[in-house]
Amino acid sequence: MSATLSAALEHEHRIIDRGIEIFADSGDNHVTAEQRDALVNAVAVLRRHIYLEEEYLFPPLRAAGMVGPVMVMVHEHAQMWPLLDQIDECLADGDGAKAAQLCRELLAQLGSHNWKEERILYPQADDTLSAADRDEMSDLVATAQVPEGWVCHGAVKGDQTVS
């Protein structure tokens, strides 16, 4: 377990970014199995990361008065979610060039998003959550699975906005 919850979450950011970068750097040419696997893993980790934040981290931060910053993060997650779906579709269709383009778009979004989380929300989580809640969240970072059919808050699924 990391020394702090923020350190565990920031470490996940690095894992996610690196997996996406490996694929995006493929140059739209032949994608190796290793590049594809790195992206598949990064997308899965990002989906789980969003799930953990929205279900476990954001509620106590909202309760502590950080409604505005949490709303911004949820909105940004909802902007990323369709890109993740599109990346999955491209991988299933074998369209590496389109997947690489989507990866570059996602990396641009993550750059700004991660910076805000790491500078604003995560330090507050370390200060606001109880030691037991921080330990539970750190354990979940290592073990949690996204429930079947879960989508991030604010994402559009079909014709409905999920809240």
mmCIF file with all atom_site columns, C-alpha atoms in Angstrom:
data_model
loop_
_atom_site.group_PDB
_atom_site.id
_atom_site.type_symbol
_atom_site.label_atom_id
_atom_site.label_alt_id
_atom_site.label_comp_id
_atom_site.label_asym_id
_atom_site.label_entity_id
_atom_site.label_seq_id
_atom_site.pdbx_PDB_ins_code
_atom_site.Cartn_x
_atom_site.Cartn_y
_atom_site.Cartn_z
_atom_site.occupancy
_atom_site.B_iso_or_equiv
_atom_site.pdbx_formal_charge
_atom_site.auth_seq_id
_atom_site.auth_comp_id
_atom_site.auth_asym_id
_atom_site.auth_atom_id
_atom_site.pdbx_PDB_model_num
ATOM 1   C CA . MET A 1 1   ? 0.000   0.000  0.000   1.00 0.00 ? 1   MET A CA 1
ATOM 2   C CA . SER A 1 2   ? 1.228   3.491  -0.769  1.00 0.00 ? 2   SER A CA 1
ATOM 3   C CA . ALA A 1 3   ? 2.100   5.926  2.009   1.00 0.00 ? 3   ALA A CA 1
ATOM 4   C CA . THR A 1 4   ? -0.971  8.052  1.238   1.00 0.00 ? 4   THR A CA 1
ATOM 5   C CA . LEU A 1 5   ? -4.182  7.632  -0.694  1.00 0.00 ? 5   LEU A CA 1
ATOM 6   C CA . SER A 1 6   ? -3.135  10.464 -2.991  1.00 0.00 ? 6   SER A CA 1
ATOM 7   C CA . ALA A 1 7   ? 0.110   8.617  -3.768  1.00 0.00 ? 7   ALA A CA 1
ATOM 8   C CA . ALA A 1 8   ? -1.819  5.455  -4.677  1.00 0.00 ? 8   ALA A CA 1
ATOM 9   C CA . LEU A 1 9   ? -4.189  7.368  -6.949  1.00 0.00 ? 9   LEU A CA 1
ATOM 10  C CA . GLU A 1 10  ? -1.368  9.339  -8.583  1.00 0.00 ? 10  GLU A CA 1
ATOM 11  C CA . HIS A 1 11  ? 0.499   6.086  -9.199  1.00 0.00 ? 11  HIS A CA 1
ATOM 12  C CA . GLU A 1 12  ? -2.552  4.815  -11.071 1.00 0.00 ? 12  GLU A CA 1
ATOM 13  C CA . HIS A 1 13  ? -2.520  7.976  -13.185 1.00 0.00 ? 13  HIS A CA 1
ATOM 14  C CA . ARG A 1 14  ? 1.036   7.136  -14.273 1.00 0.00 ? 14  ARG A CA 1
ATOM 15  C CA . ILE A 1 15  ? 0.088   3.529  -15.117 1.00 0.00 ? 15  ILE A CA 1
ATOM 16  C CA . ILE A 1 16  ? -2.919  4.676  -17.144 1.00 0.00 ? 16  ILE A CA 1
ATOM 17  C CA . ASP A 1 17  ? -1.006  7.403  -18.976 1.00 0.00 ? 17  ASP A CA 1
ATOM 18  C CA . ARG A 1 18  ? 1.875   5.085  -19.839 1.00 0.00 ? 18  ARG A CA 1
ATOM 19  C CA . GLY A 1 19  ? -0.374  2.375  -21.258 1.00 0.00 ? 19  GLY A CA 1
ATOM 20  C CA . ILE A 1 20  ? -2.193  4.879  -23.451 1.00 0.00 ? 20  ILE A CA 1
ATOM 21  C CA . GLU A 1 21  ? 1.083   6.531  -24.525 1.00 0.00 ? 21  GLU A CA 1
ATOM 22  C CA . ILE A 1 22  ? 2.564   3.184  -25.581 1.00 0.00 ? 22  ILE A CA 1
ATOM 23  C CA . PHE A 1 23  ? -0.333  2.689  -27.976 1.00 0.00 ? 23  PHE A CA 1
ATOM 24  C CA . ALA A 1 24  ? -0.532  6.320  -29.121 1.00 0.00 ? 24  ALA A CA 1
ATOM 25  C CA . ASP A 1 25  ? 3.195   6.195  -29.943 1.00 0.00 ? 25  ASP A CA 1
ATOM 26  C CA . SER A 1 26  ? 2.616   3.295  -32.342 1.00 0.00 ? 26  SER A CA 1
ATOM 27  C CA . GLY A 1 27  ? 2.585   5.856  -35.150 1.00 0.00 ? 27  GLY A CA 1
ATOM 28  C CA . ASP A 1 28  ? -0.705  4.507  -36.545 1.00 0.00 ? 28  ASP A CA 1
ATOM 29  C CA . ASN A 1 29  ? 1.258   1.680  -38.159 1.00 0.00 ? 29  ASN A CA 1
ATOM 30  C CA . HIS A 1 30  ? 1.249   -1.975 -37.278 1.00 0.00 ? 30  HIS A CA 1
ATOM 31  C CA . VAL A 1 31  ? 0.278   -2.322 -33.636 1.00 0.00 ? 31  VAL A CA 1
ATOM 32  C CA . THR A 1 32  ? 2.072   -5.003 -31.681 1.00 0.00 ? 32  THR A CA 1
ATOM 33  C CA . ALA A 1 33  ? 0.340   -7.323 -29.238 1.00 0.00 ? 33  ALA A CA 1
ATOM 34  C CA . GLU A 1 34  ? 2.250   -5.621 -26.424 1.00 0.00 ? 34  GLU A CA 1
ATOM 35  C CA . GLN A 1 35  ? 0.972   -2.178 -27.460 1.00 0.00 ? 35  GLN A CA 1
ATOM 36  C CA . ARG A 1 36  ? -2.584  -3.474 -27.731 1.00 0.00 ? 36  ARG A CA 1
ATOM 37  C CA . ASP A 1 37  ? -2.340  -5.203 -24.340 1.00 0.00 ? 37  ASP A CA 1
ATOM 38  C CA . ALA A 1 38  ? -0.942  -2.029 -22.750 1.00 0.00 ? 38  ALA A CA 1
ATOM 39  C CA . LEU A 1 39  ? -3.920  -0.045 -24.033 1.00 0.00 ? 39  LEU A CA 1
ATOM 40  C CA . VAL A 1 40  ? -6.495  -2.657 -23.031 1.00 0.00 ? 40  VAL A CA 1
ATOM 41  C CA . ASN A 1 41  ? -5.021  -2.675 -19.522 1.00 0.00 ? 41  ASN A CA 1
ATOM 42  C CA . ALA A 1 42  ? -4.879  1.138  -19.339 1.00 0.00 ? 42  ALA A CA 1
ATOM 43  C CA . VAL A 1 43  ? -8.531  1.464  -20.383 1.00 0.00 ? 43  VAL A CA 1
ATOM 44  C CA . ALA A 1 44  ? -9.581  -1.122 -17.786 1.00 0.00 ? 44  ALA A CA 1
ATOM 45  C CA . VAL A 1 45  ? -7.562  0.600  -15.051 1.00 0.00 ? 45  VAL A CA 1
ATOM 46  C CA . LEU A 1 46  ? -8.982  4.005  -16.028 1.00 0.00 ? 46  LEU A CA 1
ATOM 47  C CA . ARG A 1 47  ? -12.556 2.695  -15.902 1.00 0.00 ? 47  ARG A CA 1
ATOM 48  C CA . ARG A 1 48  ? -11.911 1.211  -12.457 1.00 0.00 ? 48  ARG A CA 1
ATOM 49  C CA . HIS A 1 49  ? -10.163 4.405  -11.325 1.00 0.00 ? 49  HIS A CA 1
ATOM 50  C CA . ILE A 1 50  ? -13.180 6.492  -12.342 1.00 0.00 ? 50  ILE A CA 1
ATOM 51  C CA . TYR A 1 51  ? -15.500 4.021  -10.603 1.00 0.00 ? 51  TYR A CA 1
ATOM 52  C CA . LEU A 1 52  ? -13.520 4.220  -7.356  1.00 0.00 ? 52  LEU A CA 1
ATOM 53  C CA . GLU A 1 53  ? -13.408 7.994  -7.419  1.00 0.00 ? 53  GLU A CA 1
ATOM 54  C CA . GLU A 1 54  ? -17.094 8.434  -8.153  1.00 0.00 ? 54  GLU A CA 1
ATOM 55  C CA . GLU A 1 55  ? -18.388 5.769  -5.772  1.00 0.00 ? 55  GLU A CA 1
ATOM 56  C CA . TYR A 1 56  ? -15.930 5.991  -2.869  1.00 0.00 ? 56  TYR A CA 1
ATOM 57  C CA . LEU A 1 57  ? -13.822 9.153  -3.006  1.00 0.00 ? 57  LEU A CA 1
ATOM 58  C CA . PHE A 1 58  ? -16.145 11.863 -4.245  1.00 0.00 ? 58  PHE A CA 1
ATOM 59  C CA . PRO A 1 59  ? -19.067 11.347 -1.804  1.00 0.00 ? 59  PRO A CA 1
ATOM 60  C CA . PRO A 1 60  ? -17.039 12.213 1.324   1.00 0.00 ? 60  PRO A CA 1
ATOM 61  C CA . LEU A 1 61  ? -15.347 15.102 -0.493  1.00 0.00 ? 61  LEU A CA 1
ATOM 62  C CA . ARG A 1 62  ? -18.758 16.429 -1.521  1.00 0.00 ? 62  ARG A CA 1
ATOM 63  C CA . ALA A 1 63  ? -19.927 16.112 2.080   1.00 0.00 ? 63  ALA A CA 1
ATOM 64  C CA . ALA A 1 64  ? -16.841 18.078 3.166   1.00 0.00 ? 64  ALA A CA 1
ATOM 65  C CA . GLY A 1 65  ? -17.893 20.990 0.950   1.00 0.00 ? 65  GLY A CA 1
ATOM 66  C CA . MET A 1 66  ? -15.934 20.297 -2.252  1.00 0.00 ? 66  MET A CA 1
ATOM 67  C CA . VAL A 1 67  ? -19.067 20.173 -4.391  1.00 0.00 ? 67  VAL A CA 1
ATOM 68  C CA . GLY A 1 68  ? -17.728 22.370 -7.204  1.00 0.00 ? 68  GLY A CA 1
ATOM 69  C CA . PRO A 1 69  ? -14.420 20.577 -7.763  1.00 0.00 ? 69  PRO A CA 1
ATOM 70  C CA . VAL A 1 70  ? -16.132 17.188 -7.589  1.00 0.00 ? 70  VAL A CA 1
ATOM 71  C CA . MET A 1 71  ? -18.731 18.292 -10.138 1.00 0.00 ? 71  MET A CA 1
ATOM 72  C CA . VAL A 1 72  ? -15.952 19.349 -12.511 1.00 0.00 ? 72  VAL A CA 1
ATOM 73  C CA . MET A 1 73  ? -14.249 15.958 -12.175 1.00 0.00 ? 73  MET A CA 1
ATOM 74  C CA . VAL A 1 74  ? -17.515 14.065 -12.752 1.00 0.00 ? 74  VAL A CA 1
ATOM 75  C CA . HIS A 1 75  ? -18.191 16.194 -15.834 1.00 0.00 ? 75  HIS A CA 1
ATOM 76  C CA . GLU A 1 76  ? -14.713 15.451 -17.184 1.00 0.00 ? 76  GLU A CA 1
ATOM 77  C CA . HIS A 1 77  ? -15.139 11.720 -16.500 1.00 0.00 ? 77  HIS A CA 1
ATOM 78  C CA . ALA A 1 78  ? -18.358 11.873 -18.529 1.00 0.00 ? 78  ALA A CA 1
ATOM 79  C CA . GLN A 1 79  ? -16.402 13.423 -21.422 1.00 0.00 ? 79  GLN A CA 1
ATOM 80  C CA . MET A 1 80  ? -13.786 10.646 -21.274 1.00 0.00 ? 80  MET A CA 1
ATOM 81  C CA . TRP A 1 81  ? -16.199 7.723  -21.003 1.00 0.00 ? 81  TRP A CA 1
ATOM 82  C CA . PRO A 1 82  ? -17.364 7.804  -24.660 1.00 0.00 ? 82  PRO A CA 1
ATOM 83  C CA . LEU A 1 83  ? -13.721 7.924  -25.786 1.00 0.00 ? 83  LEU A CA 1
ATOM 84  C CA . LEU A 1 84  ? -13.087 4.744  -23.811 1.00 0.00 ? 84  LEU A CA 1
ATOM 85  C CA . ASP A 1 85  ? -16.076 3.113  -25.507 1.00 0.00 ? 85  ASP A CA 1
ATOM 86  C CA . GLN A 1 86  ? -14.811 4.251  -28.922 1.00 0.00 ? 86  GLN A CA 1
ATOM 87  C CA . ILE A 1 87  ? -11.312 2.927  -28.179 1.00 0.00 ? 87  ILE A CA 1
ATOM 88  C CA . ASP A 1 88  ? -12.820 -0.452 -27.239 1.00 0.00 ? 88  ASP A CA 1
ATOM 89  C CA . GLU A 1 89  ? -14.772 -0.467 -30.519 1.00 0.00 ? 89  GLU A CA 1
ATOM 90  C CA . CYS A 1 90  ? -11.682 0.409  -32.564 1.00 0.00 ? 90  CYS A CA 1
ATOM 91  C CA . LEU A 1 91  ? -9.693  -2.359 -30.929 1.00 0.00 ? 91  LEU A CA 1
ATOM 92  C CA . ALA A 1 92  ? -12.495 -4.848 -31.606 1.00 0.00 ? 92  ALA A CA 1
ATOM 93  C CA . ASP A 1 93  ? -12.609 -3.703 -35.259 1.00 0.00 ? 93  ASP A CA 1
ATOM 94  C CA . GLY A 1 94  ? -8.832  -3.732 -35.639 1.00 0.00 ? 94  GLY A CA 1
ATOM 95  C CA . ASP A 1 95  ? -8.699  -0.004 -36.441 1.00 0.00 ? 95  ASP A CA 1
ATOM 96  C CA . GLY A 1 96  ? -5.371  0.848  -34.822 1.00 0.00 ? 96  GLY A CA 1
ATOM 97  C CA . ALA A 1 97  ? -5.063  4.223  -36.548 1.00 0.00 ? 97  ALA A CA 1
ATOM 98  C CA . LYS A 1 98  ? -8.385  5.467  -35.201 1.00 0.00 ? 98  LYS A CA 1
ATOM 99  C CA . ALA A 1 99  ? -7.615  4.018  -31.753 1.00 0.00 ? 99  ALA A CA 1
ATOM 100 C CA . ALA A 1 100 ? -4.256  5.857  -31.718 1.00 0.00 ? 100 ALA A CA 1
ATOM 101 C CA . GLN A 1 101 ? -5.996  9.120  -32.638 1.00 0.00 ? 101 GLN A CA 1
ATOM 102 C CA . LEU A 1 102 ? -8.527  8.610  -29.817 1.00 0.00 ? 102 LEU A CA 1
ATOM 103 C CA . CYS A 1 103 ? -5.664  7.835  -27.443 1.00 0.00 ? 103 CYS A CA 1
ATOM 104 C CA . ARG A 1 104 ? -4.052  11.162 -28.249 1.00 0.00 ? 104 ARG A CA 1
ATOM 105 C CA . GLU A 1 105 ? -7.372  12.928 -27.550 1.00 0.00 ? 105 GLU A CA 1
ATOM 106 C CA . LEU A 1 106 ? -7.730  11.045 -24.277 1.00 0.00 ? 106 LEU A CA 1
ATOM 107 C CA . LEU A 1 107 ? -4.185  11.896 -23.213 1.00 0.00 ? 107 LEU A CA 1
ATOM 108 C CA . ALA A 1 108 ? -4.906  15.591 -23.782 1.00 0.00 ? 108 ALA A CA 1
ATOM 109 C CA . GLN A 1 109 ? -7.983  15.342 -21.563 1.00 0.00 ? 109 GLN A CA 1
ATOM 110 C CA . LEU A 1 110 ? -6.155  13.341 -18.907 1.00 0.00 ? 110 LEU A CA 1
ATOM 111 C CA . GLY A 1 111 ? -3.292  15.828 -18.738 1.00 0.00 ? 111 GLY A CA 1
ATOM 112 C CA . SER A 1 112 ? -5.546  18.619 -17.506 1.00 0.00 ? 112 SER A CA 1
ATOM 113 C CA . HIS A 1 113 ? -7.841  16.356 -15.504 1.00 0.00 ? 113 HIS A CA 1
ATOM 114 C CA . ASN A 1 114 ? -5.087  14.550 -13.607 1.00 0.00 ? 114 ASN A CA 1
ATOM 115 C CA . TRP A 1 115 ? -3.358  17.804 -12.753 1.00 0.00 ? 115 TRP A CA 1
ATOM 116 C CA . LYS A 1 116 ? -6.531  19.133 -11.105 1.00 0.00 ? 116 LYS A CA 1
ATOM 117 C CA . GLU A 1 117 ? -7.159  15.918 -9.198  1.00 0.00 ? 117 GLU A CA 1
ATOM 118 C CA . GLU A 1 118 ? -3.571  15.722 -7.979  1.00 0.00 ? 118 GLU A CA 1
ATOM 119 C CA . ARG A 1 119 ? -3.380  19.382 -6.910  1.00 0.00 ? 119 ARG A CA 1
ATOM 120 C CA . ILE A 1 120 ? -6.897  19.917 -5.558  1.00 0.00 ? 120 ILE A CA 1
ATOM 121 C CA . LEU A 1 121 ? -8.846  16.758 -4.725  1.00 0.00 ? 121 LEU A CA 1
ATOM 122 C CA . TYR A 1 122 ? -6.256  14.217 -3.672  1.00 0.00 ? 122 TYR A CA 1
ATOM 123 C CA . PRO A 1 123 ? -4.619  16.402 -0.996  1.00 0.00 ? 123 PRO A CA 1
ATOM 124 C CA . GLN A 1 124 ? -8.101  17.071 0.381   1.00 0.00 ? 124 GLN A CA 1
ATOM 125 C CA . ALA A 1 125 ? -8.784  13.335 0.442   1.00 0.00 ? 125 ALA A CA 1
ATOM 126 C CA . ASP A 1 126 ? -5.658  12.780 2.531   1.00 0.00 ? 126 ASP A CA 1
ATOM 127 C CA . ASP A 1 127 ? -6.787  15.521 4.925   1.00 0.00 ? 127 ASP A CA 1
ATOM 128 C CA . THR A 1 128 ? -10.556 14.894 4.957   1.00 0.00 ? 128 THR A CA 1
ATOM 129 C CA . LEU A 1 129 ? -11.082 11.132 4.929   1.00 0.00 ? 129 LEU A CA 1
ATOM 130 C CA . SER A 1 130 ? -10.638 9.185  8.138   1.00 0.00 ? 130 SER A CA 1
ATOM 131 C CA . ALA A 1 131 ? -7.635  6.890  8.379   1.00 0.00 ? 131 ALA A CA 1
ATOM 132 C CA . ALA A 1 132 ? -9.950  3.885  8.039   1.00 0.00 ? 132 ALA A CA 1
ATOM 133 C CA . ASP A 1 133 ? -11.574 5.340  4.902   1.00 0.00 ? 133 ASP A CA 1
ATOM 134 C CA . ARG A 1 134 ? -8.180  6.163  3.378   1.00 0.00 ? 134 ARG A CA 1
ATOM 135 C CA . ASP A 1 135 ? -6.946  2.621  4.079   1.00 0.00 ? 135 ASP A CA 1
ATOM 136 C CA . GLU A 1 136 ? -10.123 1.113  2.609   1.00 0.00 ? 136 GLU A CA 1
ATOM 137 C CA . MET A 1 137 ? -9.814  3.270  -0.503  1.00 0.00 ? 137 MET A CA 1
ATOM 138 C CA . SER A 1 138 ? -6.124  2.383  -0.894  1.00 0.00 ? 138 SER A CA 1
ATOM 139 C CA . ASP A 1 139 ? -7.044  -1.307 -0.644  1.00 0.00 ? 139 ASP A CA 1
ATOM 140 C CA . LEU A 1 140 ? -9.776  -0.829 -3.246  1.00 0.00 ? 140 LEU A CA 1
ATOM 141 C CA . VAL A 1 141 ? -7.283  0.765  -5.629  1.00 0.00 ? 141 VAL A CA 1
ATOM 142 C CA . ALA A 1 142 ? -5.472  -2.569 -5.630  1.00 0.00 ? 142 ALA A CA 1
ATOM 143 C CA . THR A 1 143 ? -8.441  -4.952 -5.605  1.00 0.00 ? 143 THR A CA 1
ATOM 144 C CA . ALA A 1 144 ? -11.748 -3.437 -6.772  1.00 0.00 ? 144 ALA A CA 1
ATOM 145 C CA . GLN A 1 145 ? -13.582 -4.460 -9.921  1.00 0.00 ? 145 GLN A CA 1
ATOM 146 C CA . VAL A 1 146 ? -16.050 -2.319 -11.847 1.00 0.00 ? 146 VAL A CA 1
ATOM 147 C CA . PRO A 1 147 ? -19.524 -3.827 -11.514 1.00 0.00 ? 147 PRO A CA 1
ATOM 148 C CA . GLU A 1 148 ? -20.999 -5.175 -14.736 1.00 0.00 ? 148 GLU A CA 1
ATOM 149 C CA . GLY A 1 149 ? -22.853 -2.420 -16.590 1.00 0.00 ? 149 GLY A CA 1
ATOM 150 C CA . TRP A 1 150 ? -21.596 0.435  -14.390 1.00 0.00 ? 150 TRP A CA 1
ATOM 151 C CA . VAL A 1 151 ? -21.027 3.716  -16.224 1.00 0.00 ? 151 VAL A CA 1
ATOM 152 C CA . CYS A 1 152 ? -19.647 6.918  -14.824 1.00 0.00 ? 152 CYS A CA 1
ATOM 153 C CA . HIS A 1 153 ? -22.009 9.490  -13.417 1.00 0.00 ? 153 HIS A CA 1
ATOM 154 C CA . GLY A 1 154 ? -23.143 11.882 -16.104 1.00 0.00 ? 154 GLY A CA 1
ATOM 155 C CA . ALA A 1 155 ? -22.227 9.575  -18.960 1.00 0.00 ? 155 ALA A CA 1
ATOM 156 C CA . VAL A 1 156 ? -24.745 9.045  -21.710 1.00 0.00 ? 156 VAL A CA 1
ATOM 157 C CA . LYS A 1 157 ? -25.776 5.454  -22.299 1.00 0.00 ? 157 LYS A CA 1
ATOM 158 C CA . GLY A 1 158 ? -28.139 4.975  -25.194 1.00 0.00 ? 158 GLY A CA 1
ATOM 159 C CA . ASP A 1 159 ? -30.703 7.776  -25.014 1.00 0.00 ? 159 ASP A CA 1
ATOM 160 C CA . GLN A 1 160 ? -30.370 8.412  -21.286 1.00 0.00 ? 160 GLN A CA 1
ATOM 161 C CA . THR A 1 161 ? -27.997 10.371 -19.124 1.00 0.00 ? 161 THR A CA 1
ATOM 162 C CA . VAL A 1 162 ? -26.829 8.295  -16.187 1.00 0.00 ? 162 VAL A CA 1
ATOM 163 C CA . SER A 1 163 ? -26.817 10.088 -12.851 1.00 0.00 ? 163 SER A CA 1
#
